[in-house]
Amino acid sequence: MPRVLLIEDDQAVRDGLRLALTYQGHTVDAVETGEEGLARLAGDPADVVVLDLMLPGMDGFEVCRRIRAAGDLPIIMLTARNDDIDVVAGLEAGADDYVVKPAQARVLEARIRAVLRRTSTSGEPRGPGAKPDPERHGDLTIDREGLVVSKHGTVIGLAPTELRLLLELSSSPGRVLSRQQLLESVWDQGYLGDSRLVDACVQRLRAKIEDDPAKPVYVQTLRGFGYRFGPL
């Protein structure tokens, strides 16, 4: 059963989501503050974190950054407003997805299952036969079989969504993929999200794989169309 760590300071929301997610088959550990959440993760790892942005003490943005810095645990943030500033800031801090409050349990549960599918199927389908050689793109090496990305021989730590985005873009170098195509292939088939998910993930990916994120070589933007993978 998927283990969910819910970090939410509003007791009514916390109890309601814990009850609903438990009913839907998840094991839910619910805490009130970011500090409690980080301490709980240190001793009892979860499969996914559902994180309120507006927390007392350490806010959700800082909690998100600390969780992401420690590893690739999927994070879904809860935000009180469908506001560009809050959403983009949360995504740039490392969140994989977001749900606007009041969070409907069935919507949150669908997002949890989607992010867990991305985590468990980060690679390409593996067929029979010999293991394919890692791909080399400039200074970047992508091992699709081992799900390892390295640059100059140094392994780069990527969150599951960042890895899936890179695998999708690099599967057809030079091909332009729209944000909607990336939403459907990386986030979920038929996923009704928005382009901020793609743009924020691209920004995080560039920060990790580009020499100069302001002048990207690998993940290139074609204004009005989408993104393509280089170097060409």
PDB file of C-alpha atoms in Angstrom:
ATOM      1  CA  MET A   1       0.000   0.000   0.000  1.00  0.00           C
ATOM      2  CA  PRO A   2       1.404   3.426  -0.910  1.00  0.00           C
ATOM      3  CA  ARG A   3       2.597   5.377   2.114  1.00  0.00           C
ATOM      4  CA  VAL A   4       1.567   9.036   2.121  1.00  0.00           C
ATOM      5  CA  LEU A   5       3.023  11.681   4.403  1.00  0.00           C
ATOM      6  CA  LEU A   6       0.476  14.506   4.719  1.00  0.00           C
ATOM      7  CA  ILE A   7       1.848  17.791   6.092  1.00  0.00           C
ATOM      8  CA  GLU A   8      -1.101  20.108   6.773  1.00  0.00           C
ATOM      9  CA  ASP A   9      -1.637  22.479   9.697  1.00  0.00           C
ATOM     10  CA  ASP A  10      -5.448  22.773   9.401  1.00  0.00           C
ATOM     11  CA  GLN A  11      -6.801  19.952  11.554  1.00  0.00           C
ATOM     12  CA  ALA A  12     -10.134  19.697   9.730  1.00  0.00           C
ATOM     13  CA  VAL A  13      -8.415  19.444   6.341  1.00  0.00           C
ATOM     14  CA  ARG A  14      -5.789  17.084   7.726  1.00  0.00           C
ATOM     15  CA  ASP A  15      -8.323  14.720   9.271  1.00  0.00           C
ATOM     16  CA  GLY A  16     -10.596  14.804   6.229  1.00  0.00           C
ATOM     17  CA  LEU A  17      -7.822  14.008   3.745  1.00  0.00           C
ATOM     18  CA  ARG A  18      -6.321  11.352   5.996  1.00  0.00           C
ATOM     19  CA  LEU A  19      -9.669   9.592   6.290  1.00  0.00           C
ATOM     20  CA  ALA A  20     -10.416   9.825   2.561  1.00  0.00           C
ATOM     21  CA  LEU A  21      -6.971   8.653   1.423  1.00  0.00           C
ATOM     22  CA  THR A  22      -7.007   5.793   3.931  1.00  0.00           C
ATOM     23  CA  TYR A  23     -10.390   4.721   2.587  1.00  0.00           C
ATOM     24  CA  GLN A  24      -8.893   4.737  -0.924  1.00  0.00           C
ATOM     25  CA  GLY A  25      -6.164   2.326   0.069  1.00  0.00           C
ATOM     26  CA  HIS A  26      -3.251   4.476   1.184  1.00  0.00           C
ATOM     27  CA  THR A  27      -1.367   4.326   4.449  1.00  0.00           C
ATOM     28  CA  VAL A  28      -1.425   7.924   5.677  1.00  0.00           C
ATOM     29  CA  ASP A  29       0.824   9.557   8.251  1.00  0.00           C
ATOM     30  CA  ALA A  30      -0.433  13.090   8.969  1.00  0.00           C
ATOM     31  CA  VAL A  31       1.548  15.795  10.765  1.00  0.00           C
ATOM     32  CA  GLU A  32       0.921  19.471  11.515  1.00  0.00           C
ATOM     33  CA  THR A  33       4.228  21.238  10.783  1.00  0.00           C
ATOM     34  CA  GLY A  34       7.090  21.104   8.317  1.00  0.00           C
ATOM     35  CA  GLU A  35       9.535  20.350  11.097  1.00  0.00           C
ATOM     36  CA  GLU A  36       7.469  17.332  12.141  1.00  0.00           C
ATOM     37  CA  GLY A  37       7.262  16.199   8.525  1.00  0.00           C
ATOM     38  CA  LEU A  38      11.016  16.303   7.987  1.00  0.00           C
ATOM     39  CA  ALA A  39      11.625  14.479  11.254  1.00  0.00           C
ATOM     40  CA  ARG A  40       9.090  11.808  10.295  1.00  0.00           C
ATOM     41  CA  LEU A  41      10.726  11.291   6.899  1.00  0.00           C
ATOM     42  CA  ALA A  42      14.101  10.844   8.545  1.00  0.00           C
ATOM     43  CA  GLY A  43      12.832   7.905  10.566  1.00  0.00           C
ATOM     44  CA  ASP A  44       9.993   6.480   8.464  1.00  0.00           C
ATOM     45  CA  PRO A  45      10.266   7.055   4.692  1.00  0.00           C
ATOM     46  CA  ALA A  46       7.102   7.598   2.657  1.00  0.00           C
ATOM     47  CA  ASP A  47       6.277   6.960  -1.010  1.00  0.00           C
ATOM     48  CA  VAL A  48       4.859  10.437  -1.616  1.00  0.00           C
ATOM     49  CA  VAL A  49       4.500  13.692   0.324  1.00  0.00           C
ATOM     50  CA  VAL A  50       1.377  15.861   0.216  1.00  0.00           C
ATOM     51  CA  LEU A  51       2.532  19.258   1.421  1.00  0.00           C
ATOM     52  CA  ASP A  52       0.592  22.399   2.345  1.00  0.00           C
ATOM     53  CA  LEU A  53       2.474  25.524   1.302  1.00  0.00           C
ATOM     54  CA  MET A  54       1.180  27.789   4.084  1.00  0.00           C
ATOM     55  CA  LEU A  55       2.549  26.195   7.248  1.00  0.00           C
ATOM     56  CA  PRO A  56       3.419  27.767  10.607  1.00  0.00           C
ATOM     57  CA  GLY A  57       7.129  28.037  11.322  1.00  0.00           C
ATOM     58  CA  MET A  58       9.005  26.538   8.386  1.00  0.00           C
ATOM     59  CA  ASP A  59       6.816  27.153   5.348  1.00  0.00           C
ATOM     60  CA  GLY A  60       6.020  24.603   2.685  1.00  0.00           C
ATOM     61  CA  PHE A  61       8.447  26.094   0.160  1.00  0.00           C
ATOM     62  CA  GLU A  62      11.403  25.496   2.474  1.00  0.00           C
ATOM     63  CA  VAL A  63      10.150  22.023   3.404  1.00  0.00           C
ATOM     64  CA  CYS A  64       9.869  21.215  -0.297  1.00  0.00           C
ATOM     65  CA  ARG A  65      13.412  22.412  -0.988  1.00  0.00           C
ATOM     66  CA  ARG A  66      14.807  20.323   1.863  1.00  0.00           C
ATOM     67  CA  ILE A  67      12.975  17.174   0.789  1.00  0.00           C
ATOM     68  CA  ARG A  68      14.119  17.643  -2.796  1.00  0.00           C
ATOM     69  CA  ALA A  69      17.716  18.313  -1.762  1.00  0.00           C
ATOM     70  CA  ALA A  70      17.702  15.026   0.146  1.00  0.00           C
ATOM     71  CA  GLY A  71      16.426  12.880  -2.731  1.00  0.00           C
ATOM     72  CA  ASP A  72      13.799  12.225  -5.375  1.00  0.00           C
ATOM     73  CA  LEU A  73      10.728  11.633  -3.193  1.00  0.00           C
ATOM     74  CA  PRO A  74       7.580  12.738  -5.098  1.00  0.00           C
ATOM     75  CA  ILE A  75       5.941  15.879  -3.714  1.00  0.00           C
ATOM     76  CA  ILE A  76       2.407  17.150  -4.335  1.00  0.00           C
ATOM     77  CA  MET A  77       1.770  20.595  -2.913  1.00  0.00           C
ATOM     78  CA  LEU A  78      -1.511  21.983  -1.644  1.00  0.00           C
ATOM     79  CA  THR A  79      -2.046  25.657  -2.396  1.00  0.00           C
ATOM     80  CA  ALA A  80      -4.890  27.867  -1.234  1.00  0.00           C
ATOM     81  CA  ARG A  81      -4.943  29.822  -4.501  1.00  0.00           C
ATOM     82  CA  ASN A  82      -4.490  28.961  -8.147  1.00  0.00           C
ATOM     83  CA  ASP A  83      -2.011  31.803  -8.161  1.00  0.00           C
ATOM     84  CA  ASP A  84       0.903  32.000 -10.569  1.00  0.00           C
ATOM     85  CA  ILE A  85       3.343  33.197  -7.905  1.00  0.00           C
ATOM     86  CA  ASP A  86       2.537  30.464  -5.368  1.00  0.00           C
ATOM     87  CA  VAL A  87       2.270  27.673  -7.928  1.00  0.00           C
ATOM     88  CA  VAL A  88       5.428  28.554  -9.822  1.00  0.00           C
ATOM     89  CA  ALA A  89       7.403  29.114  -6.613  1.00  0.00           C
ATOM     90  CA  GLY A  90       6.312  25.709  -5.326  1.00  0.00           C
ATOM     91  CA  LEU A  91       7.160  23.958  -8.580  1.00  0.00           C
ATOM     92  CA  GLU A  92      10.530  25.672  -8.729  1.00  0.00           C
ATOM     93  CA  ALA A  93      11.191  24.560  -5.150  1.00  0.00           C
ATOM     94  CA  GLY A  94      10.902  20.975  -6.399  1.00  0.00           C
ATOM     95  CA  ALA A  95       7.250  19.935  -6.257  1.00  0.00           C
ATOM     96  CA  ASP A  96       6.088  17.461  -8.909  1.00  0.00           C
ATOM     97  CA  ASP A  97       2.453  18.552  -8.983  1.00  0.00           C
ATOM     98  CA  TYR A  98      -0.100  20.673  -7.160  1.00  0.00           C
ATOM     99  CA  VAL A  99      -3.741  20.661  -6.077  1.00  0.00           C
ATOM    100  CA  VAL A 100      -5.705  23.827  -5.289  1.00  0.00           C
ATOM    101  CA  LYS A 101      -7.671  23.948  -2.037  1.00  0.00           C
ATOM    102  CA  PRO A 102     -10.285  23.009  -1.117  1.00  0.00           C
ATOM    103  CA  ALA A 103      -8.718  19.738  -2.236  1.00  0.00           C
ATOM    104  CA  GLN A 104     -11.217  17.134  -3.384  1.00  0.00           C
ATOM    105  CA  ALA A 105     -10.039  13.741  -2.165  1.00  0.00           C
ATOM    106  CA  ARG A 106     -10.686  12.022  -5.499  1.00  0.00           C
ATOM    107  CA  VAL A 107      -8.597  14.643  -7.335  1.00  0.00           C
ATOM    108  CA  LEU A 108      -5.752  14.392  -4.843  1.00  0.00           C
ATOM    109  CA  GLU A 109      -5.870  10.592  -4.957  1.00  0.00           C
ATOM    110  CA  ALA A 110      -5.672  10.660  -8.767  1.00  0.00           C
ATOM    111  CA  ARG A 111      -2.645  12.962  -8.616  1.00  0.00           C
ATOM    112  CA  ILE A 112      -0.980  10.669  -6.066  1.00  0.00           C
ATOM    113  CA  ARG A 113      -1.464   7.612  -8.251  1.00  0.00           C
ATOM    114  CA  ALA A 114      -0.204   9.507 -11.299  1.00  0.00           C
ATOM    115  CA  VAL A 115       2.988  10.662  -9.595  1.00  0.00           C
ATOM    116  CA  LEU A 116       3.600   7.156  -8.216  1.00  0.00           C
ATOM    117  CA  ARG A 117       3.220   5.721 -11.721  1.00  0.00           C
ATOM    118  CA  ARG A 118       5.827   8.175 -12.945  1.00  0.00           C
ATOM    119  CA  THR A 119       8.144   7.135 -10.141  1.00  0.00           C
ATOM    120  CA  SER A 120       7.787   3.420 -10.817  1.00  0.00           C
ATOM    121  CA  THR A 121       8.019   3.702 -14.615  1.00  0.00           C
ATOM    122  CA  SER A 122      10.669   6.367 -15.079  1.00  0.00           C
ATOM    123  CA  GLY A 123      12.429   4.464 -17.831  1.00  0.00           C
ATOM    124  CA  GLU A 124      11.548   3.364 -21.313  1.00  0.00           C
ATOM    125  CA  PRO A 125       9.943  -0.065 -21.835  1.00  0.00           C
ATOM    126  CA  ARG A 126      12.597  -2.735 -21.519  1.00  0.00           C
ATOM    127  CA  GLY A 127      12.484  -5.410 -24.169  1.00  0.00           C
ATOM    128  CA  PRO A 128      14.393  -8.693 -24.436  1.00  0.00           C
ATOM    129  CA  GLY A 129      17.998  -8.876 -25.578  1.00  0.00           C
ATOM    130  CA  ALA A 130      21.266  -7.258 -24.655  1.00  0.00           C
ATOM    131  CA  LYS A 131      21.392  -4.134 -22.576  1.00  0.00           C
ATOM    132  CA  PRO A 132      21.671  -1.098 -24.886  1.00  0.00           C
ATOM    133  CA  ASP A 133      24.728   1.112 -24.616  1.00  0.00           C
ATOM    134  CA  PRO A 134      24.304   4.444 -22.851  1.00  0.00           C
ATOM    135  CA  GLU A 135      23.548   7.347 -25.169  1.00  0.00           C
ATOM    136  CA  ARG A 136      26.014  10.204 -25.441  1.00  0.00           C
ATOM    137  CA  HIS A 137      24.789  13.677 -26.249  1.00  0.00           C
ATOM    138  CA  GLY A 138      27.669  16.117 -26.068  1.00  0.00           C
ATOM    139  CA  ASP A 139      28.955  15.978 -22.492  1.00  0.00           C
ATOM    140  CA  LEU A 140      25.778  14.271 -21.290  1.00  0.00           C
ATOM    141  CA  THR A 141      25.420  10.488 -20.976  1.00  0.00           C
ATOM    142  CA  ILE A 142      21.991   8.886 -20.606  1.00  0.00           C
ATOM    143  CA  ASP A 143      21.675   5.249 -19.551  1.00  0.00           C
ATOM    144  CA  ARG A 144      18.028   4.426 -20.238  1.00  0.00           C
ATOM    145  CA  GLU A 145      18.331   0.896 -18.916  1.00  0.00           C
ATOM    146  CA  GLY A 146      19.944   1.865 -15.634  1.00  0.00           C
ATOM    147  CA  LEU A 147      18.090   5.203 -15.395  1.00  0.00           C
ATOM    148  CA  VAL A 148      21.353   7.034 -14.779  1.00  0.00           C
ATOM    149  CA  VAL A 149      22.267  10.434 -16.190  1.00  0.00           C
ATOM    150  CA  SER A 150      25.820  11.717 -15.931  1.00  0.00           C
ATOM    151  CA  LYS A 151      27.884  14.619 -17.168  1.00  0.00           C
ATOM    152  CA  HIS A 152      31.667  14.445 -17.493  1.00  0.00           C
ATOM    153  CA  GLY A 153      31.392  11.099 -15.704  1.00  0.00           C
ATOM    154  CA  THR A 154      29.600  12.544 -12.661  1.00  0.00           C
ATOM    155  CA  VAL A 155      26.131  11.204 -11.925  1.00  0.00           C
ATOM    156  CA  ILE A 156      23.400  13.860 -11.859  1.00  0.00           C
ATOM    157  CA  GLY A 157      20.611  13.385  -9.318  1.00  0.00           C
ATOM    158  CA  LEU A 158      17.248  13.906 -11.010  1.00  0.00           C
ATOM    159  CA  ALA A 159      13.778  13.731  -9.482  1.00  0.00           C
ATOM    160  CA  PRO A 160      11.458  11.201 -11.224  1.00  0.00           C
ATOM    161  CA  THR A 161       9.567  13.838 -13.194  1.00  0.00           C
ATOM    162  CA  GLU A 162      12.802  15.531 -14.273  1.00  0.00           C
ATOM    163  CA  LEU A 163      14.173  12.179 -15.420  1.00  0.00           C
ATOM    164  CA  ARG A 164      11.036  11.314 -17.367  1.00  0.00           C
ATOM    165  CA  LEU A 165      11.087  14.737 -19.013  1.00  0.00           C
ATOM    166  CA  LEU A 166      14.712  14.287 -20.071  1.00  0.00           C
ATOM    167  CA  LEU A 167      14.061  10.754 -21.358  1.00  0.00           C
ATOM    168  CA  GLU A 168      11.076  11.947 -23.367  1.00  0.00           C
ATOM    169  CA  LEU A 169      12.877  14.920 -24.935  1.00  0.00           C
ATOM    170  CA  SER A 170      16.087  13.006 -25.646  1.00  0.00           C
ATOM    171  CA  SER A 171      14.269  10.086 -27.288  1.00  0.00           C
ATOM    172  CA  SER A 172      13.953  12.205 -30.460  1.00  0.00           C
ATOM    173  CA  PRO A 173      16.740  14.807 -30.574  1.00  0.00           C
ATOM    174  CA  GLY A 174      15.792  17.813 -32.654  1.00  0.00           C
ATOM    175  CA  ARG A 175      12.064  17.081 -32.521  1.00  0.00           C
ATOM    176  CA  VAL A 176       9.939  19.875 -31.087  1.00  0.00           C
ATOM    177  CA  LEU A 177       7.432  18.769 -28.445  1.00  0.00           C
ATOM    178  CA  SER A 178       4.647  21.070 -27.337  1.00  0.00           C
ATOM    179  CA  ARG A 179       3.877  21.620 -23.679  1.00  0.00           C
ATOM    180  CA  GLN A 180       0.614  19.699 -24.102  1.00  0.00           C
ATOM    181  CA  GLN A 181       2.456  16.733 -25.611  1.00  0.00           C
ATOM    182  CA  LEU A 182       4.857  16.752 -22.678  1.00  0.00           C
ATOM    183  CA  LEU A 183       2.013  17.030 -20.166  1.00  0.00           C
ATOM    184  CA  GLU A 184       0.378  13.945 -21.672  1.00  0.00           C
ATOM    185  CA  SER A 185       3.532  11.849 -22.046  1.00  0.00           C
ATOM    186  CA  VAL A 186       5.442  12.830 -18.901  1.00  0.00           C
ATOM    187  CA  TRP A 187       2.784  13.766 -16.345  1.00  0.00           C
ATOM    188  CA  ASP A 188       0.020  11.385 -17.408  1.00  0.00           C
ATOM    189  CA  GLN A 189      -1.932  10.373 -20.499  1.00  0.00           C
ATOM    190  CA  GLY A 190      -4.869  12.751 -20.859  1.00  0.00           C
ATOM    191  CA  TYR A 191      -3.633  14.751 -17.873  1.00  0.00           C
ATOM    192  CA  LEU A 192      -5.500  18.017 -17.448  1.00  0.00           C
ATOM    193  CA  GLY A 193      -2.682  20.136 -16.137  1.00  0.00           C
ATOM    194  CA  ASP A 194      -1.157  23.410 -17.234  1.00  0.00           C
ATOM    195  CA  SER A 195       2.047  24.549 -18.858  1.00  0.00           C
ATOM    196  CA  ARG A 196       3.511  25.802 -15.575  1.00  0.00           C
ATOM    197  CA  LEU A 197       4.263  22.183 -14.634  1.00  0.00           C
ATOM    198  CA  VAL A 198       6.352  21.768 -17.776  1.00  0.00           C
ATOM    199  CA  ASP A 199       8.096  25.137 -17.596  1.00  0.00           C
ATOM    200  CA  ALA A 200       9.079  24.764 -13.935  1.00  0.00           C
ATOM    201  CA  CYS A 201      10.373  21.222 -14.492  1.00  0.00           C
ATOM    202  CA  VAL A 202      12.389  22.415 -17.502  1.00  0.00           C
ATOM    203  CA  GLN A 203      13.902  25.141 -15.344  1.00  0.00           C
ATOM    204  CA  ARG A 204      14.918  22.632 -12.649  1.00  0.00           C
ATOM    205  CA  LEU A 205      16.305  20.229 -15.258  1.00  0.00           C
ATOM    206  CA  ARG A 206      18.362  22.959 -16.918  1.00  0.00           C
ATOM    207  CA  ALA A 207      19.835  23.955 -13.570  1.00  0.00           C
ATOM    208  CA  LYS A 208      21.194  20.419 -13.245  1.00  0.00           C
ATOM    209  CA  ILE A 209      22.363  19.518 -16.751  1.00  0.00           C
ATOM    210  CA  GLU A 210      23.305  22.794 -18.476  1.00  0.00           C
ATOM    211  CA  ASP A 211      26.639  24.593 -18.135  1.00  0.00           C
ATOM    212  CA  ASP A 212      24.715  27.868 -18.315  1.00  0.00           C
ATOM    213  CA  PRO A 213      20.951  27.473 -17.711  1.00  0.00           C
ATOM    214  CA  ALA A 214      20.414  30.924 -19.253  1.00  0.00           C
ATOM    215  CA  LYS A 215      21.939  29.640 -22.512  1.00  0.00           C
ATOM    216  CA  PRO A 216      20.652  26.058 -22.697  1.00  0.00           C
ATOM    217  CA  VAL A 217      22.233  23.576 -25.071  1.00  0.00           C
ATOM    218  CA  TYR A 218      20.304  20.428 -24.197  1.00  0.00           C
ATOM    219  CA  VAL A 219      16.773  21.624 -23.446  1.00  0.00           C
ATOM    220  CA  GLN A 220      16.046  24.338 -25.958  1.00  0.00           C
ATOM    221  CA  THR A 221      12.973  26.576 -26.142  1.00  0.00           C
ATOM    222  CA  LEU A 222      11.203  27.336 -29.395  1.00  0.00           C
ATOM    223  CA  ARG A 223       8.936  30.224 -28.504  1.00  0.00           C
ATOM    224  CA  GLY A 224       5.328  29.566 -29.412  1.00  0.00           C
ATOM    225  CA  PHE A 225       5.957  25.873 -30.055  1.00  0.00           C
ATOM    226  CA  GLY A 226       7.571  24.086 -27.104  1.00  0.00           C
ATOM    227  CA  TYR A 227      10.880  22.403 -26.343  1.00  0.00           C
ATOM    228  CA  ARG A 228      13.423  20.263 -28.166  1.00  0.00           C
ATOM    229  CA  PHE A 229      16.517  18.353 -27.141  1.00  0.00           C
ATOM    230  CA  GLY A 230      20.022  19.162 -28.432  1.00  0.00           C
ATOM    231  CA  PRO A 231      22.827  19.646 -29.023  1.00  0.00           C
ATOM    232  CA  LEU A 232      21.964  19.801 -32.718  1.00  0.00           C
TER     233      LEU A 232
END
